[in-house]
Amino acid sequence: MRKERDFMRLINSVKNMTSAFFQMMISTLLGFCVRSVFIATLGLEYQGLNGLFSSILFMLSIAELGIGTAIIFNLYPLISQQETEKNKDTNAFL
């Protein structure tokens, strides 16, 4: 029974890796195609602005660094233990 379950987990993992690989390849190829079309139709100026705003959004996503997840992680024990006063104090701080 255990061997069958382990074998099925292996099969599912291989399927997951294969589909993720093909998804990454398709995404990369489409990225090159879209960039080529943008340059051909809109010019290099638009491509420069697109790169600028993409970089800004990327930096903002890095700046978050999981702060929201940390806040939720620290609030969960207060909510599960129904400590409303501490929860109110924590929310007032945020």
mmCIF file of C-alpha atoms in Angstrom:
data_model
loop_
_atom_site.group_PDB
_atom_site.id
_atom_site.type_symbol
_atom_site.label_atom_id
_atom_site.label_comp_id
_atom_site.label_asym_id
_atom_site.label_seq_id
_atom_site.Cartn_x
_atom_site.Cartn_y
_atom_site.Cartn_z
ATOM 1 C CA MET A 1 0.000 0.000 0.000
ATOM 2 C CA ARG A 2 2.781 2.418 0.921
ATOM 3 C CA LYS A 3 4.787 1.585 -2.197
ATOM 4 C CA GLU A 4 1.786 2.298 -4.410
ATOM 5 C CA ARG A 5 1.224 5.651 -2.715
ATOM 6 C CA ASP A 6 4.898 6.582 -3.048
ATOM 7 C CA PHE A 7 4.860 5.571 -6.708
ATOM 8 C CA MET A 8 1.768 7.708 -7.366
ATOM 9 C CA ARG A 9 3.420 10.649 -5.615
ATOM 10 C CA LEU A 10 6.443 10.183 -7.865
ATOM 11 C CA ILE A 11 4.263 10.082 -10.980
ATOM 12 C CA ASN A 12 2.369 13.205 -9.887
ATOM 13 C CA SER A 13 5.620 15.020 -9.141
ATOM 14 C CA VAL A 14 7.013 14.190 -12.576
ATOM 15 C CA LYS A 15 3.791 15.411 -14.213
ATOM 16 C CA ASN A 16 3.973 18.624 -12.190
ATOM 17 C CA MET A 17 7.620 19.247 -13.133
ATOM 18 C CA THR A 18 6.935 18.553 -16.800
ATOM 19 C CA SER A 19 3.977 20.898 -16.969
ATOM 20 C CA ALA A 20 5.894 23.625 -15.087
ATOM 21 C CA PHE A 21 8.817 23.262 -17.514
ATOM 22 C CA PHE A 22 6.590 23.625 -20.567
ATOM 23 C CA GLN A 23 4.766 26.549 -18.991
ATOM 24 C CA MET A 24 8.086 28.310 -18.374
ATOM 25 C CA MET A 25 9.243 27.662 -21.941
ATOM 26 C CA ILE A 26 5.989 28.998 -23.416
ATOM 27 C CA SER A 27 6.138 32.051 -21.167
ATOM 28 C CA THR A 28 9.719 32.791 -22.208
ATOM 29 C CA LEU A 29 8.976 32.401 -25.904
ATOM 30 C CA LEU A 30 5.886 34.589 -25.683
ATOM 31 C CA GLY A 31 7.915 37.232 -23.857
ATOM 32 C CA PHE A 32 10.363 37.416 -26.760
ATOM 33 C CA CYS A 33 7.528 37.553 -29.288
ATOM 34 C CA VAL A 34 5.653 40.303 -27.459
ATOM 35 C CA ARG A 35 8.810 42.384 -27.062
ATOM 36 C CA SER A 36 9.570 42.061 -30.784
ATOM 37 C CA VAL A 37 6.032 43.122 -31.725
ATOM 38 C CA PHE A 38 6.168 46.111 -29.362
ATOM 39 C CA ILE A 39 9.470 47.286 -30.802
ATOM 40 C CA ALA A 40 8.248 46.852 -34.388
ATOM 41 C CA THR A 41 4.919 48.626 -33.917
ATOM 42 C CA LEU A 42 5.410 51.164 -31.131
ATOM 43 C CA GLY A 43 9.107 51.971 -31.298
ATOM 44 C CA LEU A 44 11.960 51.924 -28.852
ATOM 45 C CA GLU A 45 10.619 54.832 -26.759
ATOM 46 C CA TYR A 46 7.600 52.850 -25.647
ATOM 47 C CA GLN A 47 9.776 49.834 -24.930
ATOM 48 C CA GLY A 48 11.985 52.000 -22.704
ATOM 49 C CA LEU A 49 8.984 53.281 -20.758
ATOM 50 C CA ASN A 50 7.602 49.772 -20.468
ATOM 51 C CA GLY A 51 10.920 48.571 -19.040
ATOM 52 C CA LEU A 52 11.032 51.491 -16.607
ATOM 53 C CA PHE A 53 7.580 50.840 -15.197
ATOM 54 C CA SER A 54 8.196 47.094 -15.066
ATOM 55 C CA SER A 55 11.329 47.720 -13.017
ATOM 56 C CA ILE A 56 9.464 50.052 -10.659
ATOM 57 C CA LEU A 57 6.715 47.478 -10.073
ATOM 58 C CA PHE A 58 9.319 44.779 -9.503
ATOM 59 C CA MET A 59 11.105 46.907 -6.885
ATOM 60 C CA LEU A 60 7.819 47.610 -5.114
ATOM 61 C CA SER A 61 7.014 43.909 -4.962
ATOM 62 C CA ILE A 62 10.469 43.183 -3.537
ATOM 63 C CA ALA A 63 10.077 46.005 -1.003
ATOM 64 C CA GLU A 64 7.013 44.301 0.493
ATOM 65 C CA LEU A 65 9.167 41.296 1.454
ATOM 66 C CA GLY A 66 6.345 39.352 3.062
ATOM 67 C CA ILE A 67 5.348 41.965 5.601
ATOM 68 C CA GLY A 68 1.663 41.182 5.063
ATOM 69 C CA THR A 69 2.277 37.497 5.713
ATOM 70 C CA ALA A 70 4.172 38.317 8.911
ATOM 71 C CA ILE A 71 1.311 40.488 10.149
ATOM 72 C CA ILE A 72 -1.242 37.752 9.480
ATOM 73 C CA PHE A 73 1.007 35.181 11.171
ATOM 74 C CA ASN A 74 1.189 37.332 14.311
ATOM 75 C CA LEU A 75 -2.526 38.137 14.340
ATOM 76 C CA TYR A 76 -3.731 34.541 13.958
ATOM 77 C CA PRO A 77 -3.089 33.436 17.580
ATOM 78 C CA LEU A 78 -4.965 36.475 18.872
ATOM 79 C CA ILE A 79 -7.956 35.727 16.669
ATOM 80 C CA SER A 80 -7.990 31.990 17.394
ATOM 81 C CA GLN A 81 -7.840 32.572 21.154
ATOM 82 C CA GLN A 82 -10.458 35.322 20.882
ATOM 83 C CA GLU A 83 -8.292 37.930 22.591
ATOM 84 C CA THR A 84 -10.168 40.931 21.285
ATOM 85 C CA GLU A 85 -8.438 43.578 23.421
ATOM 86 C CA LYS A 86 -4.945 42.587 22.290
ATOM 87 C CA ASN A 87 -6.228 42.333 18.732
ATOM 88 C CA LYS A 88 -7.645 45.859 18.927
ATOM 89 C CA ASP A 89 -4.344 47.162 20.324
ATOM 90 C CA THR A 90 -2.383 45.466 17.551
ATOM 91 C CA ASN A 91 -4.709 46.773 14.848
ATOM 92 C CA ALA A 92 -4.483 50.292 16.299
ATOM 93 C CA PHE A 93 -0.695 50.041 16.057
ATOM 94 C CA LEU A 94 -0.850 48.998 12.408
#
